[in-house]
Amino acid sequence: MAQSTQPVHPATTYRNPVIAGDFADPSVIRVGDTYYAVGTSSEWGPAFPIYSSRDLINWTYLGPVFTKLPTWTMGSFWAPELYHRDGTFYVYYTARRKTDKHSFIGVATTQDLRQGFTDHGLLLEWTSEAIDPFIIADNNKRYITWKAYGLDKGKSIEILGAELAPDGLRVTGKAFTLLKAEQTDWEAGGTEGQALFKRGRYYYMLYSGNTCCGPQCNYQVGMARAETLQGPWEKFVGNPVLVGDDTWKCPGHGTVVTTPDNRYFYLHHAYNGVDFTFTGRQGVLSELVWNEQTQWPAFRYGSSTPAQAESPLGDRQKPTAGLSASFADNADHLPWVWDVSLPAPVFTVQDGNLQLMNTTGNLAGSFLGLVIQKGTYTFSVDIRPQVNLLQSICLYGDANNALGLGVRADSLELWQVKDGIRQVIKRQVRTKNLPHATLQLRSYAGRFYEFGSLTDDGTFQRLTEAPLDGSFLPRWDRAPRLGISVSGQQKGISLIRSVSMTYN
């Protein structure tokens, strides 16, 4: 019998990350044929970025959950959880309360994700801290689960649950325990980031343990199951089931979503092995497959986050795109972020320029930033220099740690703020009467930076012989942001003509 000579077509694949840049603790839901995801913004405003997708691998930024921060909060905008019911979207989120600086859980709702959410305030406080909410329905009742006792000395960390009111805006039930952290090698740092779902007769939970963040992280993922939410919960004997490797470090804290053809995917975060903390915990996708005999799932590609995998719906993944915005075209669509510990920056696009007001006494100036999606890139900003203002391209870790190159009418100034101390690294006289200056930053693996300017013929003139080391910039739970800042002794307004970012 003759064999067929028709070629076998390989499956379409994607590469991680699917949501590039700092996007920790992602929550994902499917409503109809559209997926929505929201992630941690930590100390950046506006709070909690939202993305949408039709295929789980190509995502579009929709906007934030909160343009204006909820009045009860002051920062630590962590682990938001999306939930949808009867046409209403809910977000259950963690934030630090102004009055005592403790992290607790709030809730907000909307009918249109593009219009932002209406906050309903504090939903749950529990001893010294309640974080990482997750919502699940059981027998037409809604339950909230959360991490507890992380800051209570002498008490083991637990994942707790309680029933919610029918409208989802109040906790009405008595708290019960789902899991307790064990003093094993991988759970000794605690358990958190739980994601629950039901298949067959079991409820399943993916949860994370150990240290989530920073250069010493060792985050890992385990599984458990139970026939009722109240338990008893059985931990998988092969835990942890997802661990880090040289390609994707410290995976964890995500949620599970199914495709229309009933494939199971875990959208979670992990650090890129090269760019690491300089681009933050990125949104990555790992598929679960099922052993029908044991009724336990397993990760399809083994115990590490796949670098490349079969696409969920057969679609092709678009490459990571840079950006280019000329403010002469009234471009006002850029997803700017800022430091929530400071007053929100005042800015507008007017008269062909991005106008950012010098309003703060921050050592790095008034700052507008962008999420960095890859660690190797070129960032350029075209500026109209002014006498009394220093207008800079800036890498910003927090108010006490930043690195930038600024321009005045008569000079360039390379500067850094490290541990709250500002230092001028180098000054260079520039030709007067030139109406504009193009400042450029070239980054390598997110850590090494060459600052300089472009001549009229496009030649890059760097200010230092060797690249600067920016290893002091990442904070423990977040990556730096890249953008523009303006500072000076007198109030004034920056005049930025254009910005562009290309990834290499």
XYZ file of C-alpha atoms in Angstrom:
504
model
C 0.000 0.000 0.000
C 1.460 3.343 -1.022
C 2.180 5.836 1.731
C 0.886 9.385 1.493
C 3.460 11.936 0.342
C 1.470 14.892 1.669
C 3.612 17.004 4.026
C 2.806 17.046 7.718
C 2.153 20.643 8.709
C 3.739 21.555 12.040
C 1.580 23.204 14.660
C 1.640 26.977 14.914
C 3.667 28.028 17.940
C 4.110 31.021 20.212
C 7.040 32.167 22.298
C 6.879 33.429 25.873
C 6.250 36.059 27.092
C 2.748 36.639 25.775
C 2.409 39.903 27.745
C 5.876 41.437 27.703
C 7.255 43.662 30.420
C 6.422 44.017 34.103
C 3.027 42.281 34.484
C 3.080 40.257 37.678
C 0.304 38.185 39.284
C -1.871 38.039 36.163
C -5.559 37.178 36.367
C -7.317 36.020 33.195
C -10.957 35.318 32.329
C -12.827 34.451 29.124
C -16.079 36.220 28.286
C -17.544 34.909 25.046
C -14.681 34.720 22.566
C -12.533 37.357 24.294
C -9.962 36.955 27.044
C -9.228 39.701 29.553
C -6.198 39.931 31.820
C -5.208 42.296 34.610
C -1.962 42.458 36.572
C -0.090 44.021 39.466
C 1.059 47.635 39.104
C 2.737 47.822 42.525
C 3.829 51.451 43.124
C 2.921 52.668 39.635
C -0.180 54.588 38.652
C -2.612 54.385 37.060
C -3.381 51.190 38.958
C -3.752 47.715 37.472
C -3.287 47.498 33.666
C -5.963 45.612 31.680
C -5.356 43.727 28.416
C -7.627 41.881 25.973
C -6.996 39.071 23.494
C -8.847 36.708 21.163
C -6.164 34.010 21.216
C -4.224 34.250 24.538
C -0.956 35.126 22.753
C -1.609 38.552 21.160
C -2.739 41.101 23.727
C -3.927 44.711 23.431
C -3.722 47.229 26.261
C -7.196 48.556 27.154
C -6.366 50.913 30.023
C -6.167 50.787 33.814
C -8.653 49.620 36.405
C -8.221 52.941 38.239
C -7.164 56.209 36.633
C -7.683 57.890 40.004
C -6.526 55.814 42.941
C -9.166 54.660 45.447
C -9.316 57.113 48.323
C -8.564 54.486 50.997
C -5.315 53.375 49.312
C -1.724 54.610 49.190
C 0.158 52.009 47.113
C 1.140 48.335 46.906
C -1.395 47.676 44.141
C -0.944 43.923 43.967
C -2.658 40.794 42.684
C -5.945 42.015 41.149
C -8.453 39.286 40.321
C -11.018 39.607 37.537
C -14.452 38.036 37.781
C -17.466 38.361 35.451
C -21.128 37.683 36.153
C -24.390 38.809 34.520
C -22.737 41.532 32.428
C -20.740 43.025 35.301
C -16.974 42.857 35.647
C -15.583 42.735 39.174
C -12.006 43.300 40.249
C -10.891 42.202 43.702
C -7.566 43.834 44.448
C -4.905 44.258 47.099
C -3.769 47.720 48.221
C -2.072 49.363 51.168
C -4.413 51.357 53.413
C -3.489 54.959 54.178
C -4.455 54.897 57.825
C -2.201 52.051 58.977
C -0.143 51.055 55.891
C -1.530 47.515 56.040
C -2.431 45.643 52.844
C -6.041 44.530 52.538
C -8.557 43.670 49.796
C -10.927 46.021 47.969
C -13.529 45.510 45.241
C -14.659 47.532 42.219
C -17.095 47.001 39.337
C -17.803 48.092 35.776
C -19.914 47.155 32.765
C -17.233 48.404 30.342
C -13.562 47.634 30.954
C -12.490 50.523 28.731
C -14.223 53.022 30.991
C -12.477 52.030 34.209
C -14.002 50.753 37.443
C -16.131 52.217 40.208
C -14.527 51.464 43.553
C -16.680 50.068 46.358
C -13.961 50.403 48.955
C -12.471 47.996 51.431
C -13.951 44.492 51.267
C -11.766 42.451 53.607
C -9.247 43.121 56.350
C -7.748 40.228 58.283
C -5.255 40.529 61.146
C -2.090 42.241 59.819
C -2.544 41.532 56.114
C -4.982 40.023 53.597
C -3.702 39.721 50.018
C -4.057 37.690 46.815
C -7.848 37.446 46.443
C -9.359 34.785 44.200
C -13.080 34.353 43.525
C -14.886 31.127 42.687
C -18.543 30.136 42.416
C -19.882 26.980 44.097
C -23.551 25.922 43.977
C -24.615 29.428 42.884
C -22.723 31.011 45.780
C -19.613 33.134 45.448
C -16.572 32.683 47.634
C -13.460 34.752 48.136
C -10.157 33.102 48.997
C -7.050 34.931 50.194
C -3.593 34.610 51.732
C -3.517 35.251 55.496
C -1.011 35.485 58.350
C 1.973 36.422 56.191
C 2.924 39.139 58.701
C 1.762 37.410 61.883
C 4.751 36.141 63.838
C 4.557 32.600 65.143
C 1.633 31.659 62.896
C 1.770 29.572 59.713
C 0.617 31.176 56.485
C -2.785 29.916 55.342
C -5.070 30.272 52.347
C -8.518 31.075 53.715
C -11.983 31.309 52.178
C -15.368 32.825 53.010
C -18.736 33.248 51.330
C -19.605 36.541 49.648
C -22.972 38.277 49.511
C -24.997 37.659 46.310
C -23.854 41.021 44.909
C -20.189 40.108 45.499
C -19.518 43.301 47.458
C -19.508 42.029 51.059
C -18.070 39.087 52.958
C -20.926 37.324 54.759
C -19.588 33.870 55.634
C -17.299 32.596 58.357
C -13.683 32.085 57.305
C -12.436 28.541 56.711
C -8.998 27.114 55.875
C -8.164 25.649 52.477
C -4.381 25.173 52.785
C -1.637 25.687 55.342
C 1.976 26.297 54.374
C 4.229 23.417 55.363
C 7.812 23.799 56.488
C 9.131 22.002 53.417
C 11.938 23.342 51.254
C 9.593 24.922 48.742
C 6.694 25.999 50.986
C 8.814 27.373 53.816
C 8.491 30.851 52.336
C 4.701 30.605 52.432
C 1.843 29.766 50.085
C 0.000 32.363 48.039
C -1.245 33.277 44.575
C -3.912 30.556 44.582
C -6.002 29.865 41.462
C -9.027 27.573 41.763
C -11.097 25.859 39.097
C -13.388 22.831 38.824
C -13.152 19.802 36.554
C -15.257 16.714 37.086
C -15.758 15.937 40.739
C -12.746 17.894 41.958
C -11.878 21.465 42.701
C -8.250 22.094 41.770
C -5.837 24.697 43.041
C -2.552 25.940 41.656
C -0.642 27.888 44.281
C 2.807 29.419 44.643
C 5.441 29.116 47.331
C 8.787 30.540 48.405
C 10.137 34.000 47.484
C 8.362 35.738 44.617
C 10.613 38.570 43.710
C 14.020 40.084 43.263
C 17.438 38.629 42.418
C 17.223 35.963 45.148
C 13.770 34.696 44.163
C 12.947 30.973 44.110
C 9.204 30.977 43.359
C 7.577 27.640 42.437
C 4.097 26.245 41.819
C 2.250 23.362 43.482
C -1.136 21.686 43.037
C -3.896 20.518 45.349
C -7.449 19.219 44.968
C -10.603 18.631 46.981
C -14.163 17.452 46.425
C -15.552 20.514 48.211
C -14.152 24.001 48.696
C -14.119 23.459 52.438
C -11.867 20.441 51.929
C -10.062 18.429 52.975
C -7.530 19.485 50.340
C -5.020 16.942 49.088
C -1.643 18.248 47.950
C -0.051 16.589 44.935
C 2.768 14.276 46.006
C 5.029 15.521 43.203
C 4.966 19.189 44.262
C 6.352 21.546 43.128
C 5.162 21.013 39.565
C 6.530 24.197 37.972
C 10.003 25.549 38.769
C 12.475 28.008 37.311
C 15.272 27.360 34.831
C 17.820 29.443 32.925
C 15.204 30.628 30.400
C 12.352 31.586 32.761
C 13.103 32.118 36.425
C 10.822 31.990 39.462
C 7.442 31.152 37.843
C 4.181 31.505 39.733
C 1.013 33.369 40.696
C -1.404 33.129 37.812
C -4.867 31.874 36.932
C -6.274 29.098 34.757
C -8.537 29.643 31.767
C -10.007 27.255 29.195
C -10.319 27.636 25.434
C -13.526 26.807 23.524
C -12.014 23.412 22.616
C -11.420 22.742 26.334
C -7.674 23.183 26.570
C -6.425 24.472 29.938
C -3.902 27.303 30.127
C -2.170 28.885 33.106
C -1.326 32.565 32.590
C 1.307 33.350 35.200
C 4.461 35.386 35.646
C 8.181 34.635 35.451
C 11.441 36.533 35.063
C 13.271 36.362 31.732
C 16.602 34.598 32.250
C 18.602 37.339 30.503
C 16.794 40.572 31.374
C 15.704 39.293 34.817
C 14.630 42.024 37.272
C 15.277 44.834 34.761
C 12.110 43.995 32.816
C 10.241 42.495 35.761
C 7.917 39.532 36.101
C 6.399 39.042 32.653
C 3.155 37.399 31.555
C 3.857 33.846 30.361
C 1.565 31.017 29.278
C 1.882 27.330 30.213
C -0.541 24.598 29.136
C -2.009 21.945 31.442
C -2.908 18.450 30.212
C -4.833 15.757 32.049
C -4.147 12.220 33.211
C -7.634 10.718 33.107
C -6.627 7.780 35.292
C -5.285 9.807 38.210
C -7.436 12.890 37.533
C -4.396 15.123 38.103
C -3.200 17.697 35.564
C 0.429 18.150 34.527
C 2.239 20.857 32.631
C 2.487 19.779 29.010
C 6.088 20.837 28.490
C 7.508 19.610 31.773
C 8.316 21.366 35.008
C 9.565 24.659 33.512
C 7.922 27.497 31.620
C 8.139 26.734 27.877
C 10.203 29.039 25.708
C 8.100 27.946 22.724
C 4.819 26.045 22.651
C 1.800 25.169 20.524
C -0.565 28.112 20.096
C -3.876 27.801 21.952
C -6.080 28.547 18.938
C -3.660 28.122 16.040
C -3.026 31.843 15.595
C 0.362 33.362 14.869
C 2.039 35.567 17.421
C 2.932 39.111 16.465
C 6.449 40.320 17.329
C 7.025 42.718 20.210
C 6.525 46.173 18.772
C 8.262 49.352 19.797
C 6.605 52.736 19.679
C 6.929 56.011 17.846
C 4.941 59.094 18.749
C 5.208 62.566 17.269
C 3.356 65.081 19.390
C 3.019 67.333 16.365
C 0.352 64.808 15.379
C -1.339 65.266 18.776
C -0.325 61.758 19.875
C -1.826 61.360 23.343
C -2.357 57.605 23.399
C 0.829 56.448 25.100
C 0.309 54.292 28.228
C 2.192 56.570 30.613
C 2.754 55.526 34.234
C 4.016 57.391 37.288
C 5.094 56.995 40.898
C 2.030 56.781 43.163
C 4.044 57.916 46.186
C 4.189 61.400 44.624
C 1.516 63.761 43.324
C 0.290 62.660 39.899
C 2.215 64.461 37.135
C 0.461 67.230 35.244
C 0.853 66.861 31.496
C -0.894 67.495 28.206
C -0.251 67.373 24.458
C -0.530 70.878 23.056
C 1.038 73.031 20.314
C 2.960 70.074 18.887
C 4.626 69.137 22.189
C 4.167 66.876 25.155
C 4.069 69.411 27.961
C 5.041 68.024 31.375
C 4.923 70.476 34.258
C 7.795 70.766 36.719
C 5.743 70.570 39.904
C 7.520 68.280 42.394
C 10.594 68.480 44.557
C 11.463 64.886 43.630
C 15.208 64.391 43.093
C 14.524 62.854 39.674
C 11.999 65.531 38.725
C 8.429 65.121 37.526
C 8.432 61.748 35.776
C 6.328 60.026 33.119
C 7.316 56.450 32.335
C 6.668 53.513 30.047
C 6.864 49.773 30.664
C 10.039 48.205 29.262
C 9.182 45.075 27.263
C 12.703 43.826 26.459
C 16.023 44.612 28.060
C 17.894 45.476 24.850
C 16.498 48.588 23.187
C 17.095 52.106 21.896
C 15.039 54.981 23.294
C 15.097 58.438 21.684
C 13.437 61.703 22.704
C 13.385 64.936 20.688
C 13.336 67.956 23.017
C 13.134 71.734 22.736
C 15.773 72.882 25.277
C 14.988 75.673 27.721
C 17.185 77.825 29.917
C 15.700 77.141 33.332
C 14.626 73.500 32.983
C 16.491 70.210 32.830
C 14.534 67.933 30.485
C 15.746 64.335 30.678
C 15.381 60.831 29.394
C 15.159 58.859 32.603
C 15.273 55.329 34.013
C 13.285 55.417 37.230
C 13.280 52.769 39.948
C 11.660 54.882 42.649
C 11.909 58.400 44.060
C 15.364 57.649 45.481
C 16.865 55.674 42.589
C 17.002 56.959 39.021
C 19.409 57.539 36.157
C 19.079 60.107 33.382
C 20.496 62.378 30.722
C 19.098 65.904 30.617
C 19.429 68.931 28.383
C 19.390 72.664 29.065
C 19.835 75.418 26.530
C 23.614 75.394 27.028
C 24.546 71.931 28.312
C 23.911 68.221 28.661
C 23.900 66.692 32.130
C 24.266 62.980 32.914
C 22.982 62.350 36.423
C 21.948 59.686 38.880
C 19.955 59.447 42.099
C 21.124 56.509 44.200
C 19.832 55.787 47.692
C 18.419 59.296 47.857
C 21.645 61.104 46.885
C 21.767 63.024 43.598
C 25.065 63.152 41.688
C 26.050 64.702 38.368
C 28.161 62.143 36.514
C 29.164 64.373 33.599
C 28.353 67.746 32.043
C 28.973 68.691 28.438
C 28.632 72.099 26.813
C 26.333 72.125 23.780
C 26.168 74.552 20.883
C 23.758 77.335 21.646
C 20.874 78.431 19.439
C 20.055 74.897 18.271
C 16.267 74.676 18.512
C 16.115 71.028 19.485
C 18.156 68.142 20.883
C 17.676 64.420 20.401
C 18.726 62.459 23.476
C 19.194 58.709 23.171
C 19.616 55.766 25.514
C 20.927 52.405 24.353
C 20.301 49.543 26.771
C 21.885 46.101 26.797
C 20.202 43.237 28.692
C 18.348 45.878 30.697
C 21.319 46.589 32.926
C 24.033 48.401 30.941
C 23.247 51.830 29.514
C 24.855 54.151 27.003
C 23.536 57.720 27.110
C 24.205 60.254 24.384
C 22.759 62.570 21.761
C 22.301 62.502 18.011
C 23.966 64.907 15.619
C 22.012 66.414 12.732
C 23.148 63.568 10.493
C 21.974 60.948 13.000
C 25.367 60.015 14.458
C 25.218 58.815 18.057
C 27.620 60.632 20.381
C 27.823 58.915 23.746
C 28.836 60.783 26.875
C 30.847 58.046 28.605
C 33.501 55.655 27.324
C 31.959 52.644 29.061
C 28.266 51.826 29.602
C 26.811 52.690 33.003
C 25.721 49.875 35.310
C 22.104 50.331 36.425
C 21.946 47.343 38.757
C 20.751 49.591 41.611
C 17.515 50.521 39.814
C 15.124 47.538 40.153
C 13.082 47.468 43.351
C 12.360 44.204 45.147
C 8.948 43.712 43.514
C 9.090 45.704 40.284
C 11.183 46.735 37.324
C 12.264 50.293 36.470
C 10.234 52.395 34.073
C 11.736 54.363 31.200
C 10.527 57.789 30.213
C 10.997 61.518 30.593
C 11.444 63.827 33.530
C 11.645 67.564 34.039
C 13.270 69.387 36.942
C 14.587 72.798 37.854
C 14.637 75.507 40.490
C 11.734 77.314 38.868
C 8.364 76.056 37.733
C 8.108 75.405 34.043
C 6.806 73.098 31.326
C 8.808 70.641 29.237
C 8.562 70.703 25.464
C 8.934 67.168 24.103
C 8.452 66.873 20.331
C 8.592 63.080 19.952
C 9.574 59.801 21.577
C 10.486 56.475 20.022
C 11.438 53.005 21.252
C 12.908 50.199 19.172
C 13.693 46.732 20.534
C 16.705 44.794 19.326
